Every structure is written in C-alpha cells, then in structure tokens.
Coordinates of C-alpha atoms in Angstrom, one line a residue:
Chain I
V342 CA 10.8 8.4 -10.2
S343 CA 7.4 6.5 -11.0
R344 CA 4.7 5.8 -8.2
T345 CA 5.1 2.4 -8.3
Q346 CA 8.9 2.0 -8.3
V347 CA 10.0 -0.2 -5.5
R348 CA 12.5 1.6 -3.3
R349 CA 12.5 -0.6 -0.5
L350 CA 14.6 -3.8 -1.2
P351 CA 14.7 -3.3 -4.9
E352 CA 16.3 -6.7 -5.3
K353 CA 12.8 -8.3 -4.6
A354 CA 11.1 -6.2 -7.3
V355 CA 9.9 -8.2 -10.3
S356 CA 9.2 -6.5 -13.8
D357 CA 8.1 -9.6 -15.6
V358 CA 4.5 -9.0 -16.5
A359 CA 3.9 -12.8 -16.6
A360 CA 5.0 -13.0 -12.9
L361 CA 2.3 -10.3 -12.2
H362 CA -0.2 -12.4 -14.0
A363 CA 0.9 -15.6 -12.0
V364 CA 0.6 -13.7 -8.6
L365 CA -2.9 -12.1 -9.6
D366 CA -4.1 -15.8 -10.6
A367 CA -3.0 -17.4 -7.6
G368 CA -4.7 -14.7 -5.2
M369 CA -8.4 -14.6 -4.3
V370 CA -8.9 -11.8 -2.5
G371 CA -7.2 -8.4 -2.8
H372 CA -7.4 -5.1 -0.8
A373 CA -8.7 -2.0 -2.6
A374 CA -8.5 1.7 -1.1
V375 CA -10.2 4.6 -1.7
V376 CA -9.8 8.2 0.0
E377 CA -12.7 10.2 1.6
D378 CA -11.9 13.5 3.0
G379 CA -8.1 12.6 3.0
Q380 CA -8.9 9.3 5.1
P381 CA -8.0 6.1 3.6
F382 CA -10.3 3.2 3.6
V383 CA -9.1 -0.3 2.7
V384 CA -11.5 -3.1 2.0
P385 CA -11.1 -6.8 1.1
L386 CA -12.6 -7.7 -2.5
A387 CA -12.7 -10.7 -4.4
Y388 CA -11.4 -10.2 -7.8
A389 CA -10.6 -12.0 -11.3
R390 CA -7.8 -11.1 -13.8
D391 CA -9.2 -10.6 -17.3
G392 CA -6.4 -10.3 -19.7
E393 CA -4.5 -7.0 -18.8
R394 CA -7.3 -5.8 -16.4
L395 CA -8.7 -6.7 -13.0
L396 CA -12.5 -7.2 -12.6
L397 CA -13.8 -6.0 -9.3
H398 CA -17.6 -6.2 -8.2
G399 CA -19.9 -5.5 -5.4
S400 CA -23.2 -3.9 -4.4
T401 CA -24.4 -0.8 -6.1
G402 CA -25.1 0.2 -2.8
S403 CA -21.3 -0.2 -1.4
R404 CA -19.6 3.1 -0.6
L405 CA -16.4 1.3 -2.1
L406 CA -18.1 0.4 -5.4
R407 CA -19.7 3.9 -5.7
A408 CA -16.3 5.6 -5.4
L409 CA -14.5 3.0 -7.7
A410 CA -17.5 3.3 -10.3
A411 CA -17.0 7.3 -10.1
G412 CA -13.4 6.8 -11.2
A413 CA -11.8 7.6 -7.8
P414 CA -8.0 7.0 -7.8
T415 CA -7.6 3.4 -6.1
C416 CA -4.8 1.3 -5.2
F417 CA -5.6 -2.7 -5.4
T418 CA -3.0 -4.8 -3.5
V419 CA -2.9 -8.7 -3.6
T420 CA -0.7 -10.3 -1.2
L421 CA 0.1 -14.0 -0.7
L422 CA 1.7 -15.1 2.5
D423 CA 4.1 -17.9 1.9
G424 CA 5.9 -18.6 5.1
L425 CA 8.2 -17.1 7.9
I426 CA 11.7 -16.4 7.4
L427 CA 13.4 -16.9 10.6
A428 CA 17.0 -15.4 11.1
R429 CA 19.2 -15.4 14.0
T430 CA 18.2 -11.8 14.6
A431 CA 14.8 -9.9 14.6
F432 CA 16.2 -7.6 12.2
E433 CA 16.8 -10.1 9.4
S434 CA 13.8 -12.2 10.1
S435 CA 10.9 -11.5 7.7
M436 CA 8.5 -13.3 5.6
R437 CA 8.1 -14.9 2.3
Y438 CA 5.5 -13.4 0.0
R439 CA 4.2 -12.3 -3.1
S440 CA 2.5 -8.9 -3.5
A441 CA 1.3 -7.1 -6.3
M442 CA 0.0 -3.4 -6.1
V443 CA -1.9 -1.8 -9.0
L444 CA -2.9 2.0 -9.1
G445 CA -5.3 3.5 -11.3
R446 CA -9.0 4.4 -11.6
C447 CA -11.7 1.9 -12.6
T448 CA -14.2 2.2 -15.4
V449 CA -17.5 0.4 -15.2
L450 CA -18.8 -2.5 -17.3
A451 CA -22.3 -2.4 -18.4
G452 CA -24.8 -4.7 -20.2
A453 CA -23.2 -7.9 -21.9
D454 CA -19.9 -6.9 -20.6
A455 CA -21.1 -6.9 -17.0
Q456 CA -22.7 -10.2 -17.4
L457 CA -19.4 -11.3 -19.0
G458 CA -17.5 -10.0 -16.1
L459 CA -19.7 -11.8 -13.7
Q460 CA -19.3 -15.0 -15.3
R461 CA -15.6 -14.5 -15.3
L462 CA -15.6 -13.8 -11.6
T463 CA -17.6 -16.8 -10.9
E464 CA -15.4 -19.1 -13.1
R465 CA -12.3 -18.1 -11.6
L466 CA -12.8 -19.8 -8.3
T467 CA -15.2 -22.5 -9.4
P468 CA -14.4 -23.1 -13.2
G469 CA -17.4 -24.5 -15.0
R470 CA -19.9 -23.5 -12.4
W471 CA -21.5 -20.7 -14.1
E472 CA -23.6 -22.8 -16.7
H473 CA -25.0 -24.8 -13.5
L474 CA -26.3 -21.6 -11.7
R475 CA -29.6 -20.1 -12.2
P476 CA -28.8 -17.0 -14.5
P477 CA -28.9 -13.7 -13.0
S478 CA -32.1 -11.9 -13.1
R479 CA -32.5 -8.3 -14.2
K480 CA -33.0 -7.1 -10.7
E481 CA -29.7 -8.8 -9.8
L482 CA -27.7 -7.2 -12.4
A483 CA -29.1 -4.1 -11.7
A484 CA -27.9 -4.5 -8.0
T485 CA -24.4 -5.4 -8.9
T486 CA -21.7 -3.1 -9.8
I487 CA -18.8 -4.3 -11.9
V488 CA -15.5 -2.3 -12.6
A489 CA -12.3 -2.9 -14.4
L490 CA -8.9 -1.6 -13.3
G491 CA -6.3 -1.8 -16.1
L492 CA -2.9 -3.2 -15.2
S493 CA -0.8 -0.5 -16.5
E494 CA 0.6 1.0 -13.3
W495 CA 1.8 -1.8 -11.1
S496 CA 4.6 -3.1 -9.1
L497 CA 5.4 -6.7 -7.9
K498 CA 7.6 -7.8 -5.1
I499 CA 8.5 -11.5 -4.4
S500 CA 10.5 -12.4 -1.2
D501 CA 11.0 -16.2 -1.6
G502 CA 14.6 -16.8 -0.2
F503 CA 16.2 -17.7 3.1
P504 CA 17.6 -15.8 6.0
D505 CA 20.6 -13.4 5.3
D506 CA 22.3 -13.2 8.3
L507 CA 25.6 -11.8 8.9
D508 CA 28.5 -14.1 8.9
D509 CA 29.2 -13.1 12.3
D510 CA 25.9 -14.2 13.2
L511 CA 26.1 -17.7 11.6
D512 CA 27.2 -19.3 14.9
W513 CA 24.6 -17.9 17.0
P514 CA 23.1 -21.1 18.7
V515 CA 19.6 -20.8 17.3
W516 CA 17.6 -22.6 14.3
A517 CA 17.3 -20.5 11.1
G518 CA 15.3 -21.2 8.2
V519 CA 11.9 -20.9 6.7
V520 CA 8.6 -22.2 7.9
P521 CA 6.2 -22.6 4.9
L522 CA 2.6 -21.7 4.9
S523 CA 0.0 -22.5 2.5
Q524 CA -3.7 -22.4 1.9
E525 CA -5.6 -25.6 1.9
W526 CA -9.3 -26.3 0.9
G527 CA -11.2 -28.5 3.3
M528 CA -14.0 -30.6 2.7
P529 CA -17.1 -29.1 1.2
L530 CA -19.9 -28.7 3.6
S531 CA -23.3 -29.2 1.8
S532 CA -25.9 -26.4 2.7
P533 CA -28.4 -27.5 5.2
D534 CA -31.3 -26.8 2.6
M535 CA -29.8 -28.9 -0.2
R536 CA -32.4 -30.7 -1.9
G537 CA -31.2 -33.6 -4.5
D538 CA -27.8 -35.0 -4.9
F539 CA -25.1 -33.1 -6.5
P540 CA -21.4 -33.3 -6.6
P541 CA -19.4 -30.7 -5.1
P542 CA -17.1 -28.3 -7.1
N543 CA -13.2 -28.7 -7.1
P544 CA -12.2 -25.0 -6.7
A545 CA -9.4 -23.5 -8.8
R546 CA -5.9 -23.2 -7.6
Chain Y
V1447 CA -22.9 8.3 11.0
S1448 CA -19.3 7.2 12.3
R1449 CA -16.6 6.4 9.8
T1450 CA -16.6 3.0 10.7
Q1451 CA -20.2 2.2 10.7
V1452 CA -21.0 -0.9 8.5
R1453 CA -23.5 0.1 6.1
R1454 CA -23.2 -2.9 3.7
L1455 CA -24.6 -6.2 5.1
P1456 CA -25.0 -4.6 8.6
E1457 CA -26.2 -8.0 9.8
K1458 CA -22.5 -9.1 9.5
A1459 CA -21.1 -6.2 11.7
V1460 CA -19.7 -7.4 15.1
S1461 CA -19.3 -4.9 17.9
D1462 CA -17.9 -6.9 20.5
V1463 CA -14.1 -6.1 21.2
A1464 CA -13.3 -9.7 22.2
A1465 CA -14.2 -10.6 18.6
L1466 CA -11.9 -7.9 17.4
H1467 CA -9.1 -9.1 19.4
A1468 CA -9.7 -12.6 18.2
V1469 CA -9.4 -11.7 14.8
L1470 CA -6.6 -9.6 15.0
D1471 CA -4.7 -12.3 16.9
A1472 CA -5.4 -14.8 14.3
G1473 CA -4.1 -12.7 11.5
M1474 CA -0.3 -12.3 10.6
V1475 CA -0.3 -9.6 7.9
G1476 CA -2.5 -6.5 7.5
H1477 CA -2.8 -4.1 4.6
A1478 CA -2.0 -0.3 5.7
A1479 CA -2.8 2.7 3.5
V1480 CA -1.4 6.0 3.3
V1481 CA -2.4 8.9 0.8
E1482 CA 0.1 10.7 -1.3
D1483 CA -1.3 13.6 -3.6
G1484 CA -4.8 12.2 -3.2
Q1485 CA -3.5 8.6 -4.5
P1486 CA -3.8 5.8 -1.7
F1487 CA -1.2 3.3 -1.5
V1488 CA -2.0 -0.3 0.2
V1489 CA 0.9 -2.3 1.6
P1490 CA 1.2 -5.5 3.5
L1491 CA 2.8 -5.3 6.8
A1492 CA 3.2 -7.7 9.6
Y1493 CA 1.8 -6.6 13.0
A1494 CA 1.2 -7.6 16.4
R1495 CA -1.4 -6.8 18.6
D1496 CA -0.3 -5.2 22.1
G1497 CA -3.5 -4.8 24.5
E1498 CA -5.6 -2.1 23.0
R1499 CA -3.3 -1.1 20.1
L1500 CA -1.5 -2.6 16.9
L1501 CA 2.1 -2.5 16.6
L1502 CA 3.6 -2.1 13.0
H1503 CA 7.1 -2.1 11.9
G1504 CA 9.6 -1.4 9.1
S1505 CA 12.7 0.2 7.7
T1506 CA 13.0 3.9 8.6
G1507 CA 13.8 4.1 4.9
S1508 CA 10.3 2.9 3.8
R1509 CA 7.9 5.5 2.3
L1510 CA 4.9 3.9 4.2
L1511 CA 6.8 3.9 7.5
R1512 CA 7.7 7.4 7.3
A1513 CA 4.2 8.6 6.3
L1514 CA 2.9 6.5 9.5
A1515 CA 5.5 7.8 11.8
A1516 CA 4.7 11.3 10.6
G1517 CA 1.0 10.8 11.9
A1518 CA -0.7 10.3 8.4
P1519 CA -4.2 9.2 8.7
T1520 CA -4.1 5.4 7.9
C1521 CA -6.5 2.6 7.5
F1522 CA -5.1 -0.9 8.5
T1523 CA -7.3 -3.9 7.5
V1524 CA -6.9 -7.5 8.5
T1525 CA -8.7 -10.0 6.5
L1526 CA -8.9 -13.9 7.0
L1527 CA -10.5 -15.7 4.1
D1528 CA -12.2 -18.6 5.6
G1529 CA -14.0 -20.4 2.5
L1530 CA -16.2 -20.0 -0.5
I1531 CA -19.9 -19.8 0.1
L1532 CA -21.5 -21.2 -3.2
A1533 CA -25.2 -20.4 -3.7
R1534 CA -27.6 -21.6 -6.7
T1535 CA -26.9 -17.9 -8.2
A1536 CA -23.8 -16.0 -8.7
F1537 CA -25.7 -13.2 -7.0
E1538 CA -25.9 -15.0 -3.6
S1539 CA -22.3 -16.8 -3.9
S1540 CA -19.9 -15.0 -1.8
M1541 CA -17.0 -15.8 0.8
R1542 CA -16.5 -16.7 4.5
Y1543 CA -14.3 -14.1 6.1
R1544 CA -13.4 -12.2 9.0
S1545 CA -12.1 -8.7 8.3
A1546 CA -11.2 -6.0 10.8
M1547 CA -10.7 -2.4 9.8
V1548 CA -8.8 0.1 12.2
L1549 CA -8.6 3.9 11.4
G1550 CA -6.3 6.4 13.0
R1551 CA -3.0 7.8 13.3
C1552 CA 0.1 6.3 14.5
T1553 CA 2.8 7.3 17.2
V1554 CA 6.2 6.3 17.3
L1555 CA 7.8 4.0 19.9
A1556 CA 11.4 5.1 21.0
G1557 CA 13.8 3.7 23.3
A1558 CA 13.0 0.8 25.6
D1559 CA 9.5 0.8 24.4
A1560 CA 10.7 0.5 20.6
Q1561 CA 12.8 -2.7 21.9
L1562 CA 9.9 -4.1 23.8
G1563 CA 7.7 -3.7 20.8
L1564 CA 10.1 -5.7 18.5
Q1565 CA 10.1 -8.3 21.2
R1566 CA 6.3 -8.3 21.1
L1567 CA 6.2 -8.6 16.9
T1568 CA 8.9 -11.4 17.1
E1569 CA 7.1 -13.4 20.0
R1570 CA 3.6 -12.9 18.2
L1571 CA 4.5 -15.7 15.4
T1572 CA 7.5 -17.5 17.3
P1573 CA 6.5 -17.5 21.0
G1574 CA 9.7 -17.9 23.0
R1575 CA 12.1 -17.1 20.3
W1576 CA 13.2 -13.6 21.3
E1577 CA 15.4 -15.0 23.8
H1578 CA 17.4 -17.1 21.7
L1579 CA 18.1 -14.7 19.1
R1580 CA 21.2 -12.5 18.8
P1581 CA 19.8 -9.2 20.6
P1582 CA 19.4 -6.1 18.3
S1583 CA 22.5 -3.9 17.7
R1584 CA 22.3 -0.1 18.3
K1585 CA 22.5 0.1 14.5
E1586 CA 19.8 -2.1 13.8
L1587 CA 17.3 -0.6 16.3
A1588 CA 18.1 2.9 14.7
A1589 CA 17.2 1.4 11.2
T1590 CA 13.8 0.1 12.3
T1591 CA 10.6 2.4 12.9
I1592 CA 8.1 1.0 15.2
V1593 CA 4.7 2.5 15.4
A1594 CA 1.4 1.9 17.4
L1595 CA -2.0 2.4 16.2
G1596 CA -4.6 2.7 18.8
L1597 CA -7.9 0.5 18.6
S1598 CA -10.2 3.2 19.2
E1599 CA -12.1 3.5 15.7
W1600 CA -12.6 0.2 14.2
S1601 CA -15.2 -2.1 12.6
L1602 CA -15.5 -5.8 12.2
K1603 CA -17.2 -7.8 9.7
I1604 CA -17.7 -11.5 10.1
S1605 CA -19.2 -13.9 7.2
D1606 CA -19.7 -17.5 8.6
G1607 CA -22.8 -18.8 7.2
F1608 CA -24.4 -20.9 4.6
P1609 CA -25.8 -19.6 1.0
D1610 CA -28.9 -17.7 1.7
D1611 CA -30.7 -18.5 -1.5
L1612 CA -34.3 -17.4 -2.5
D1613 CA -36.7 -20.3 -1.8
D1614 CA -37.6 -20.3 -5.4
D1615 CA -34.2 -21.4 -6.2
L1616 CA -33.8 -24.1 -3.8
D1617 CA -34.9 -26.6 -6.5
W1618 CA -32.1 -25.5 -8.9
P1619 CA -30.1 -28.7 -9.9
V1620 CA -26.7 -27.6 -8.5
W1621 CA -24.7 -28.3 -5.4
A1622 CA -24.7 -25.4 -3.0
G1623 CA -22.8 -25.1 0.4
V1624 CA -19.3 -24.0 1.7
V1625 CA -15.7 -25.0 0.5
P1626 CA -13.7 -24.3 3.7
L1627 CA -10.2 -22.8 3.2
S1628 CA -7.4 -22.6 6.0
Q1629 CA -3.9 -21.7 6.3
E1630 CA -1.5 -24.4 7.2
W1631 CA 2.2 -24.6 8.4
G1632 CA 4.4 -26.8 6.3
M1633 CA 7.7 -28.7 7.3
P1634 CA 10.3 -26.2 8.4
L1635 CA 13.3 -25.7 6.1
S1636 CA 16.6 -25.2 7.8
S1637 CA 18.9 -22.5 6.0
P1638 CA 21.7 -23.7 3.8
D1639 CA 24.2 -21.9 6.1
M1640 CA 23.0 -23.6 9.4
R1641 CA 25.7 -24.6 11.8
G1642 CA 24.9 -26.8 14.3
D1643 CA 21.8 -28.8 15.4
F1644 CA 18.9 -26.7 16.8
P1645 CA 15.2 -27.6 16.9
P1646 CA 13.1 -25.5 14.6
P1647 CA 10.1 -23.5 16.3
N1648 CA 6.5 -24.3 16.3
P1649 CA 4.6 -21.3 15.1
A1650 CA 1.9 -19.8 17.1
R1651 CA -1.6 -20.1 15.6

C-alpha cells in the first residue's frame, strides 16, 4: 500500500494528473507540515505550480522554510471548499471539496532559478504584474528562501455530489441538497500612500 | 521559547483568546496533521468550537481519526484568506489572512458526549437543523469517531493591513493596495431525490 493511496471513500479518489494540476492551479494557499521532536506543525503558505512541481517561498528566518530547505519530509495539502452537502442524517451530511495532498522533500532554488520562481509566484495570482514591480534587490533575494516540491507522490480527492441517503430516509420531512460556496474578489482598495493614478489588477482565477 | 510563540512577523501575533474564538468560529474547515514514521500527513477536517475545545470527527476507519483517537500529537490549523496585499515589490507583497494554530493531543468523546458533539458539529454550519434530521442510529454512532482538542497551546496570526513599501518605492509607477477575497454562499441546490417541499437552510456565517 503506497503512502498516498486513498483508503477512506476511495470512490472519491482521482488519479488523473490533469485533475491534480487543475486543483493546484485553482488554489491560492496550501498547508505545509514539518515535524519537530515528533510534533507536527501546520502552516499556511502561498504557492504556485510550475509544471510538475510546486514552488513555495518565505523568509530565510522562518522555521518552516529552514526545515523545508534542509530537506525535511513534508506534506503540502491544498483544499478548496465548494459547498455543504446536507443529507437527511448527520451521518450522510458532508462537504463538497477538492483536496490535493503532496508528499516529499523540497529542494532549494538558487540564483536565476530563485528569481524565476519569485516571478512565477507573483504571476500566479496577478498575471502581468511582475514587469511593473520594482525589481527585487540583492538584499531582498538574500532574505527569501524559495523551494520546490516535486509532484511525484500525491493523492487527490474530489467530492462533488449530492446527499447519498438510504432509501428508507428519503421520506424524512427535511430539505436535502447542496449549498454551494465560492470565493469572490471584492473591489480593490488602493493603498493610503498611493501616488499617481494606476489601474488595479484583475487577479487570476 | 514556547512551541507556539510566533517568531516570524511577531507584530501580527494576537494573544487575545476572544480573537482566537472569533477566527475559529468563522472557519469551516481546518487542516490536521499526524506523523507516521517521521512523515507528516495533512488532512482537511470540518470542526466546531465547543467552549475551550475543538470538536473533530470522522469515520472510525480513517487513519487520521484513529491516530487522533490514540492521542497522537497533532496540530490543527485554521486559515481564512481575506485578500491579496499588492505592494510595489514582490518582496513586500503578501496576503491578508487570519490563521489559528492549535497543538495538543485529542481525547475521545463517548456515549451521550459523542452524540452532543455530533449535534454541535451539525449546528455549527446549519443552526436549527439537528432537530429536523433523522436521529443517528446506533450503527452510525458506532461508525463515527468524535474527538476533542483543547485550546490550551495555540497561536494566532492576523494580517489585515495595507502594503508596507519603503519610502523610496512609493513613486514606483504601479498600483498598490488590497484586493479583498470573501467566501459567498450560492443558491441551494435541492437533491434530485427530494420528496416533498421543504425550505432550504440558511447556513451560518
């Protein structure tokens, strides 16, 4: 049995790598774990997919990034919550979600690779923005750790259905169905220290 | 130094327990980690706060729930993504978020406590729905593991500001500010197997 075989609700497991990419490309934040003295720590991180790997970044001073850069075994999970599945019983009630779990060890990006990684991370959420930003300084690059996690060991679960109540429960006098949930962008809020008049970006997704 | 002391960006750390409760009560899914042979696994889980503890549940057959029920050290992190903070540099760009991390070991709820826990988990997202559902059967209760994680060791980080660019960068010709992000409920979708005409619920939050 592999470490990423889905044992619970295997009918929700998806093995198509294009579906994995689609979920990873739809998410904006994942949760990375590292272990210290047997204690797991789970920390949210922005990320971007770059082909068959994920790029993660953070401060060189961060405990998490230091552990990842040192090659500690990690798990990076991206979950998109798509709605509530409300059945006639608590037992059959659940959620619509898409969740990708990636296991492995990271490698550190250096030099031009690191700068390309930063660009990729910026362009993921705000396409076209990189060329308008003040380019990173040597000091800023030195203060940033960028690591890559290969998409070799992963699992994907997708729950996108309706309640699956027992036949005997279908006459129970209660509404059943799905309440969808989605993430929506709001109106951009300009910085109080803005100088000049520039158009706000249209975030991806 | 405690295990939950915020070392990175300590100005974003919040120590007020009411703020912790507010973040936990606003979230719907958290990410729990357990360790197996040195490898962390991060799994999304619905949860509900019950006073000074979190309730988690799942199948008795789930590896994660079995590990939690056995008292394995865990970390449960709830993250709400509130927007993008877009600065004049990639370095200062970040996100608005609220993230709570809870460390500890779970205890198992049994008997009437377990049933109350299930009720609490149901009522968290759909207040008033429990009394309309077909009550759980003995078999369903036996197939469900409910555990509690005390809110004793935790940290909370809140990022809710605007870009914090260097003075020298303020004239860079690019928009800077925040693009808010929020989760929105969609129109309820009735089950294809609905019988009768009942009103859909209004989810909490």
